C-alpha cells in the first residue's frame, strides 16, 4: 500500500509540475520591455534594432521559460526621462512587465533604474553609458551590460594619452552621459600625466557646432574629446572637418562611437578614428553567425548596444530559469551568480554592484582602400581585459 501511495504521489507531482512552475511566474507570462530612442539622435545607436535583437534572444531561448511564454514589448522614450518614467510606470503597474532593457540615454537609465528600485523590477542597461549606474546610483535590481564611461576612458582615452595626446579639450553633451564621460576621461588623462585645458557643453541634438569647435580650436589642445554620441558625434565630426580641426594639427577623439555611426558617416569621413567597442561583428565564427542572422532581419550589422541587448535578454531568461520564478530578488541573485558566456561576452561575470565585466576592444576605422566588403570597417588594435576596463566594486562607489 505504501508503495502504491508513493507512486501515486510521484505521478501527481509530475502532473502538477508545469502548474507549479507557472505559479511562480506573475501573470503566467514573462514580459520584457525594450525602452529606448527609436526616432531621435540615437535611433541607429540602439533603436528598433535593439528590439529585434531582444526578440532574437527570446526565439533562441525557445520562446518560453518555466513553461510560460516570453513576450517583448518596446517603446520610444524620445530621450526624455519624464516620458520614459511614464511608460515604465504603466508597463509595471498595468501591463505586467517584469524587466526593462537597453535604456539608451543615461538620464533616462538613471530615472528608470530608480523607479525599478521602487517597484522591485529588473533593469539591464546596454544603451546608456554613465558608470554611475553601478556606482553611486547602484541598486539591487540594476545591471549594466555592454560598456560604460569608465571603459571608454580606459580604451580610447588611454590609447591616445599613451600615443602622446597629453592635452585635452572636451566637447560635451550637456546631460548625465556627457558629464560622466568627460569626468571619467579627464580623471584617466590626469592619472597618466596629461592635462585638461577646458571644456564646452552643447545641448542634446545640436545642429550648429560652430561656436563650440572654435573654442576647441582656440584651446590648442592636442586632443579634442567628443563626449557625445549618435548623430551629435556624427555632426560634430563633419563640422570639425569643415573647420579644419585635424588639418590644423589637432586630433579628434570620438569617445563613444559605434559601428552604426561609422556606417552613417562613411569611411571617407570616419577613416583613422580610434574607438572602443565591446563587440564587432567580424571577430570570430560566433560573432559572424549571429551578425549574419541579424543582418537578414534588419539589413544592417549590429553594434555593441544591439548585441549587448541580445546578451542581456538571454542572460535574464537563464536567470529566471535558474531561479524558478520571475521574482526580482530571486532573479537578481541568479544574475549575480551565473557566468556570462555567449558570443558577446566570453567568460563574463557580474559584480555585486550589477556591472557585467567583459573584455572591451580598441579599434581603428579602416580607410576606404582597406575595406574589402560592405561593413568591413574596423581593424583591431588591442584587447582591453575586463578587469582593466571596468571599475572594481571598491572603486565604483556603490554602497551595496
Coordinates of C-alpha atoms in Angstrom, one line a residue:
X1 CA 0.0 0.0 0.0
X2 CA 2.8 2.4 0.9
X3 CA 4.5 1.7 -2.4
X4 CA 1.2 2.5 -4.3
X5 CA 0.8 5.7 -2.4
X6 CA 4.3 6.7 -3.2
X7 CA 3.8 6.0 -6.9
X8 CA 0.5 8.0 -6.8
X9 CA 2.2 10.9 -5.2
X10 CA 5.0 10.8 -7.7
X11 CA 2.5 10.8 -10.6
X12 CA 0.6 13.7 -9.1
X13 CA 3.9 15.7 -8.7
X14 CA 4.7 15.1 -12.4
X15 CA 1.2 16.3 -13.5
X16 CA 1.4 19.4 -11.3
X17 CA 5.0 20.3 -12.1
X18 CA 4.1 22.6 -15.1
X19 CA 1.4 24.3 -13.0
X20 CA 3.9 24.8 -10.1
X21 CA 6.3 26.5 -12.5
X22 CA 3.6 28.7 -13.8
X23 CA 2.5 29.6 -10.3
X24 CA 6.0 31.1 -9.8
X25 CA 5.5 33.5 -12.8
X26 CA 3.4 36.6 -12.3
X27 CA 0.6 36.8 -14.9
X28 CA 1.7 33.5 -16.5
X29 CA 3.9 35.4 -18.9
X30 CA 7.4 36.7 -18.6
X31 CA 7.3 40.2 -20.2
X32 CA 10.4 42.2 -21.1
X33 CA 10.3 45.9 -22.2
X34 CA 12.8 47.4 -24.6
X35 CA 12.8 51.2 -23.8
X36 CA 15.0 53.4 -25.9
X37 CA 15.2 56.2 -28.6
X38 CA 13.5 55.0 -31.8
X39 CA 13.1 58.3 -33.6
X40 CA 15.8 60.7 -32.4
X41 CA 19.5 61.1 -32.5
X42 CA 20.1 57.6 -31.0
X43 CA 17.7 55.8 -33.3
X44 CA 20.5 53.9 -35.1
X45 CA 22.6 53.6 -32.0
X46 CA 20.1 51.2 -30.5
X47 CA 16.6 51.9 -31.6
X48 CA 14.2 49.4 -33.1
X49 CA 17.3 47.3 -34.0
X50 CA 17.7 46.6 -30.2
X51 CA 14.1 45.4 -30.0
X52 CA 14.8 43.0 -32.9
X53 CA 17.9 41.7 -31.0
X54 CA 15.8 41.1 -27.9
X55 CA 13.2 39.2 -30.0
X56 CA 16.1 37.0 -31.4
X57 CA 17.3 36.2 -27.9
X58 CA 13.8 35.1 -26.9
X59 CA 13.4 32.9 -30.0
X60 CA 16.8 31.4 -29.5
X61 CA 15.8 30.5 -25.9
X62 CA 12.8 28.7 -27.2
X63 CA 10.1 31.4 -26.8
X64 CA 9.2 30.1 -23.3
X65 CA 10.7 29.9 -19.8
X66 CA 9.3 27.9 -16.9
X67 CA 6.6 26.7 -19.3
X68 CA 5.2 30.2 -19.9
X69 CA 5.6 32.4 -22.9
X70 CA 8.1 35.2 -23.1
X71 CA 6.9 38.5 -24.6
X72 CA 8.9 41.5 -25.8
X73 CA 7.3 45.0 -25.8
X74 CA 9.0 48.2 -26.9
X75 CA 8.6 51.9 -26.8
X76 CA 10.3 55.2 -27.8
X77 CA 11.2 57.3 -24.8
X78 CA 12.3 60.3 -27.0
X79 CA 15.3 60.8 -24.8
X80 CA 13.1 62.4 -22.1
X81 CA 13.2 61.0 -18.6
X82 CA 9.6 62.0 -17.8
X83 CA 8.2 60.3 -20.9
X84 CA 10.3 57.2 -20.1
X85 CA 9.2 57.1 -16.5
X86 CA 5.5 57.4 -17.5
X87 CA 5.9 54.5 -20.0
X88 CA 7.8 52.3 -17.4
X89 CA 5.3 53.0 -14.7
X90 CA 2.5 52.0 -16.9
X91 CA 4.3 48.9 -18.0
X92 CA 4.9 47.9 -14.4
X93 CA 1.5 48.8 -13.0
X94 CA -0.8 47.9 -15.8
X95 CA 1.0 45.6 -18.3
X96 CA 2.9 43.1 -16.1
X97 CA 6.3 43.9 -17.4
X98 CA 9.0 42.1 -15.4
X99 CA 12.2 43.8 -16.7
X100 CA 13.2 46.7 -18.8
X101 CA 16.3 46.5 -21.0
X102 CA 18.5 48.7 -23.3
X103 CA 17.7 52.2 -21.9
X104 CA 19.7 54.4 -24.2
X105 CA 20.4 57.9 -22.7
X106 CA 22.0 58.0 -19.2
X107 CA 19.4 60.5 -17.8
X108 CA 16.7 58.0 -18.8
X109 CA 18.5 55.0 -17.5
X110 CA 19.2 56.6 -14.1
X111 CA 15.5 57.6 -13.8
X112 CA 14.2 54.1 -14.7
X113 CA 16.7 52.3 -12.5
X114 CA 15.4 54.3 -9.5
X115 CA 11.8 53.7 -10.5
X116 CA 12.6 50.0 -10.8
X117 CA 14.1 50.0 -7.3
X118 CA 10.7 51.3 -6.0
X119 CA 8.8 48.7 -8.0
X120 CA 11.3 45.9 -7.3
X121 CA 11.8 45.2 -11.0
X122 CA 15.0 44.4 -13.0
X123 CA 16.8 46.8 -15.4
X124 CA 19.5 45.6 -17.7
X125 CA 21.2 48.6 -19.4
X126 CA 23.1 48.1 -22.7
X127 CA 22.5 51.5 -24.3
X128 CA 23.3 54.1 -21.6
X129 CA 26.9 54.9 -20.7
X130 CA 27.2 56.5 -17.3
X131 CA 29.3 54.5 -14.8
X132 CA 27.1 55.9 -12.0
X133 CA 24.6 53.2 -12.8
X134 CA 26.8 50.8 -10.9
X135 CA 28.5 53.5 -8.9
X136 CA 26.7 56.0 -6.6
X137 CA 23.3 55.2 -8.2
X138 CA 23.6 51.4 -8.0
X139 CA 20.6 49.4 -6.8
X140 CA 20.0 45.7 -6.0
X141 CA 17.9 45.3 -9.3
X142 CA 20.1 47.3 -11.7
X143 CA 22.6 45.7 -14.1
X144 CA 24.9 47.4 -16.6
X145 CA 25.8 45.2 -19.6
X146 CA 27.6 46.4 -22.7
X147 CA 30.0 49.3 -21.8
X148 CA 30.3 52.3 -19.6
X149 CA 32.1 55.6 -19.4
X150 CA 35.0 54.1 -17.4
X151 CA 35.6 51.5 -20.1
X152 CA 35.6 54.2 -22.8
X153 CA 38.0 56.3 -20.8
X154 CA 40.5 53.5 -20.4
X155 CA 40.1 52.4 -24.0
X156 CA 40.0 55.4 -26.3
X157 CA 41.3 57.9 -23.7
X158 CA 44.1 55.7 -22.5
X159 CA 45.3 54.8 -26.0
X160 CA 45.5 58.4 -27.1
X161 CA 47.3 59.7 -24.0
X162 CA 49.9 56.9 -24.4
X163 CA 50.4 57.9 -28.0
X164 CA 51.3 61.5 -26.9
X165 CA 47.9 63.1 -26.7
X166 CA 48.6 64.6 -23.3
X167 CA 46.4 67.8 -23.6
X168 CA 42.7 67.7 -24.0
X169 CA 39.7 69.9 -24.6
X170 CA 36.2 68.4 -24.4
X171 CA 33.1 69.0 -26.5
X172 CA 30.5 67.5 -24.2
X173 CA 26.8 66.7 -24.5
X174 CA 25.1 68.6 -21.6
X175 CA 23.4 65.9 -19.7
X176 CA 24.3 63.0 -17.4
X177 CA 26.0 60.8 -20.0
X178 CA 28.3 63.6 -21.4
X179 CA 29.2 64.8 -17.9
X180 CA 30.1 61.3 -16.8
X181 CA 32.1 60.6 -19.9
X182 CA 34.0 63.9 -19.6
X183 CA 34.7 63.2 -15.9
X184 CA 35.9 59.7 -16.4
X185 CA 38.2 60.5 -19.3
X186 CA 39.5 63.6 -17.5
X187 CA 40.4 61.5 -14.5
X188 CA 42.2 59.0 -16.6
X189 CA 44.1 61.6 -18.7
X190 CA 45.3 63.3 -15.5
X191 CA 46.3 59.9 -13.9
X192 CA 48.6 59.4 -16.9
X193 CA 50.2 62.8 -16.6
X194 CA 48.1 64.6 -19.1
X195 CA 46.2 68.0 -18.8
X196 CA 42.6 69.0 -19.4
X197 CA 42.7 72.6 -20.9
X198 CA 39.0 73.1 -20.9
X199 CA 35.5 72.0 -21.9
X200 CA 32.4 73.4 -23.6
X201 CA 28.9 71.8 -23.3
X202 CA 26.4 71.6 -26.0
X203 CA 22.6 70.8 -25.9
X204 CA 21.4 67.4 -27.0
X205 CA 20.6 67.2 -30.7
X206 CA 22.6 70.3 -31.6
X207 CA 22.5 71.4 -35.3
X208 CA 25.3 74.0 -35.2
X209 CA 28.7 73.1 -33.6
X210 CA 30.5 76.2 -34.9
X211 CA 30.9 78.2 -31.6
X212 CA 31.9 75.0 -29.7
X213 CA 34.5 74.0 -32.2
X214 CA 36.0 77.5 -32.4
X215 CA 36.6 77.2 -28.6
X216 CA 38.2 73.8 -29.1
X217 CA 40.4 75.2 -31.8
X218 CA 41.5 78.1 -29.7
X219 CA 42.5 75.9 -26.8
X220 CA 45.4 74.4 -28.8
X221 CA 44.8 71.1 -27.1
X222 CA 46.3 68.1 -28.9
X223 CA 43.1 66.1 -28.5
X224 CA 39.5 67.4 -28.9
X225 CA 37.4 64.8 -27.0
X226 CA 33.9 64.4 -28.3
X227 CA 32.0 63.4 -25.2
X228 CA 28.7 62.9 -27.1
X229 CA 27.1 60.1 -29.1
X230 CA 24.8 59.2 -32.0
X231 CA 24.0 62.0 -34.5
X232 CA 25.7 64.5 -32.2
X233 CA 29.0 62.8 -32.8
X234 CA 28.5 62.4 -36.5
X235 CA 27.5 66.1 -36.8
X236 CA 30.5 67.3 -34.7
X237 CA 32.9 65.2 -36.8
X238 CA 31.5 66.6 -40.0
X239 CA 31.7 70.2 -38.6
X240 CA 35.3 69.6 -37.4
X241 CA 36.2 68.7 -41.0
X242 CA 34.7 72.0 -42.2
X243 CA 36.7 73.9 -39.6
X244 CA 40.0 72.1 -40.5
X245 CA 40.5 70.9 -36.9
X246 CA 42.5 67.8 -37.9
X247 CA 44.3 69.7 -40.7
X248 CA 45.4 72.2 -38.1
X249 CA 47.2 69.6 -36.1
X250 CA 44.6 68.6 -33.5
X251 CA 43.2 65.1 -33.2
X252 CA 39.5 64.1 -32.7
X253 CA 38.7 61.5 -30.1
X254 CA 35.2 60.1 -30.6
X255 CA 34.8 58.8 -27.1
X256 CA 31.5 56.9 -27.9
X257 CA 31.3 55.8 -31.5
X258 CA 29.9 52.5 -32.7
X259 CA 29.5 50.7 -36.0
X260 CA 26.1 52.4 -36.6
X261 CA 27.6 55.9 -36.5
X262 CA 30.6 54.8 -38.6
X263 CA 28.2 53.5 -41.2
X264 CA 26.3 56.7 -41.1
X265 CA 29.5 58.8 -41.6
X266 CA 31.0 56.6 -44.2
X267 CA 34.6 55.5 -44.3
X268 CA 35.8 58.6 -46.2
X269 CA 34.8 60.8 -43.2
X270 CA 35.4 58.3 -40.4
X271 CA 38.8 56.7 -41.5
X272 CA 41.5 56.7 -38.9
X273 CA 39.3 57.4 -35.9
X274 CA 40.2 55.3 -32.9
X275 CA 37.3 54.0 -30.8
X276 CA 36.3 51.5 -28.2
X277 CA 33.5 48.9 -28.5
X278 CA 32.6 45.8 -26.6
X279 CA 31.7 43.9 -29.8
X280 CA 32.5 43.7 -33.6
X281 CA 30.6 41.5 -36.0
X282 CA 33.7 40.2 -37.7
X283 CA 35.7 39.0 -34.7
X284 CA 35.1 35.2 -34.9
X285 CA 32.8 32.5 -36.1
X286 CA 30.2 33.1 -33.3
X287 CA 30.0 36.9 -33.9
X288 CA 29.7 36.4 -37.6
X289 CA 27.0 33.7 -37.3
X290 CA 24.8 36.0 -35.0
X291 CA 25.5 39.1 -37.1
X292 CA 24.6 37.3 -40.4
X293 CA 21.2 36.3 -38.8
X294 CA 20.7 39.9 -37.5
X295 CA 21.6 41.3 -41.0
X296 CA 19.0 39.0 -42.6
X297 CA 16.3 40.5 -40.3
X298 CA 17.4 44.2 -40.3
X299 CA 19.6 44.8 -43.3
X300 CA 22.5 46.1 -41.1
X301 CA 25.2 44.7 -38.9
X302 CA 24.8 45.0 -35.1
X303 CA 26.9 47.3 -32.9
X304 CA 27.7 46.6 -29.2
X305 CA 24.4 48.1 -28.0
X306 CA 22.3 45.7 -30.1
X307 CA 24.5 42.7 -29.5
X308 CA 24.6 43.6 -25.8
X309 CA 20.8 43.8 -25.7
X310 CA 20.6 40.2 -27.1
X311 CA 23.1 39.0 -24.4
X312 CA 21.3 40.7 -21.6
X313 CA 17.9 39.3 -22.5
X314 CA 19.3 35.8 -22.9
X315 CA 21.0 36.0 -19.5
X316 CA 17.8 37.3 -17.9
X317 CA 15.9 34.3 -19.2
X318 CA 18.7 32.0 -18.0
X319 CA 18.4 33.6 -14.5
X320 CA 14.6 33.2 -14.5
X321 CA 15.0 29.6 -15.4
X322 CA 17.6 29.0 -12.7
X323 CA 15.6 30.9 -10.1
X324 CA 12.4 29.0 -10.9
X325 CA 10.5 32.3 -10.7
X326 CA 10.3 35.8 -12.1
X327 CA 10.5 37.3 -8.6
X328 CA 13.0 40.2 -8.9
X329 CA 15.0 39.3 -5.8
X330 CA 15.5 35.7 -6.8
X331 CA 16.4 36.6 -10.4
X332 CA 18.8 39.3 -9.4
X333 CA 20.6 36.8 -7.1
X334 CA 20.9 34.4 -10.1
X335 CA 22.1 37.2 -12.4
X336 CA 25.0 37.8 -10.0
X337 CA 25.8 34.1 -9.7
X338 CA 25.6 32.8 -13.2
X339 CA 28.6 33.2 -15.6
X340 CA 28.1 35.0 -18.8
X341 CA 29.3 33.0 -21.8
X342 CA 27.9 33.9 -25.2
X343 CA 29.2 35.4 -28.5
X344 CA 29.1 38.9 -26.9
X345 CA 30.9 38.1 -23.6
X346 CA 33.1 35.1 -23.2
X347 CA 33.9 34.4 -19.5
X348 CA 31.9 37.4 -18.4
X349 CA 31.0 37.9 -14.7
X350 CA 28.6 40.1 -12.8
X351 CA 29.9 42.1 -9.8
X352 CA 27.7 42.6 -6.7
X353 CA 27.0 46.2 -8.0
X354 CA 25.5 44.8 -11.2
X355 CA 28.4 45.6 -13.5
X356 CA 28.9 42.8 -16.1
X357 CA 32.7 42.6 -16.6
X358 CA 33.9 41.5 -20.0
X359 CA 36.6 42.4 -22.5
X360 CA 36.5 45.6 -24.5
X361 CA 38.3 46.2 -27.8
X362 CA 40.2 49.1 -29.2
X363 CA 39.6 49.6 -33.0
X364 CA 40.7 51.9 -35.7
X365 CA 38.3 52.7 -38.6
X366 CA 39.7 51.5 -41.9
X367 CA 40.3 53.7 -44.9
X368 CA 38.1 53.1 -48.0
X369 CA 41.0 51.3 -49.6
X370 CA 41.5 48.9 -46.7
X371 CA 37.8 47.8 -46.6
X372 CA 37.2 44.6 -48.6
X373 CA 33.5 44.2 -48.3
X374 CA 30.3 46.0 -47.0
X375 CA 30.5 46.7 -43.3
X376 CA 34.3 45.8 -43.2
X377 CA 35.0 48.9 -41.1
X378 CA 37.4 48.1 -38.2
X379 CA 40.9 46.8 -37.6
X380 CA 41.5 45.7 -34.0
X381 CA 44.4 47.5 -32.2
X382 CA 44.1 45.9 -28.8
X383 CA 42.0 43.8 -26.4
X384 CA 41.3 45.6 -23.1
X385 CA 40.7 43.0 -20.4
X386 CA 37.5 43.4 -18.5
X387 CA 39.3 43.8 -15.1
X388 CA 41.2 46.8 -16.6
X389 CA 38.3 48.3 -18.5
X390 CA 35.7 48.3 -15.6
X391 CA 35.9 49.7 -12.1
X392 CA 36.3 47.2 -9.2
X393 CA 33.5 47.2 -6.7
X394 CA 35.6 49.2 -4.3
X395 CA 36.4 51.8 -7.0
X396 CA 32.8 52.1 -8.2
X397 CA 31.5 53.9 -5.1
X398 CA 28.5 51.6 -4.9
X399 CA 27.1 51.2 -1.4
X400 CA 25.8 47.6 -1.9

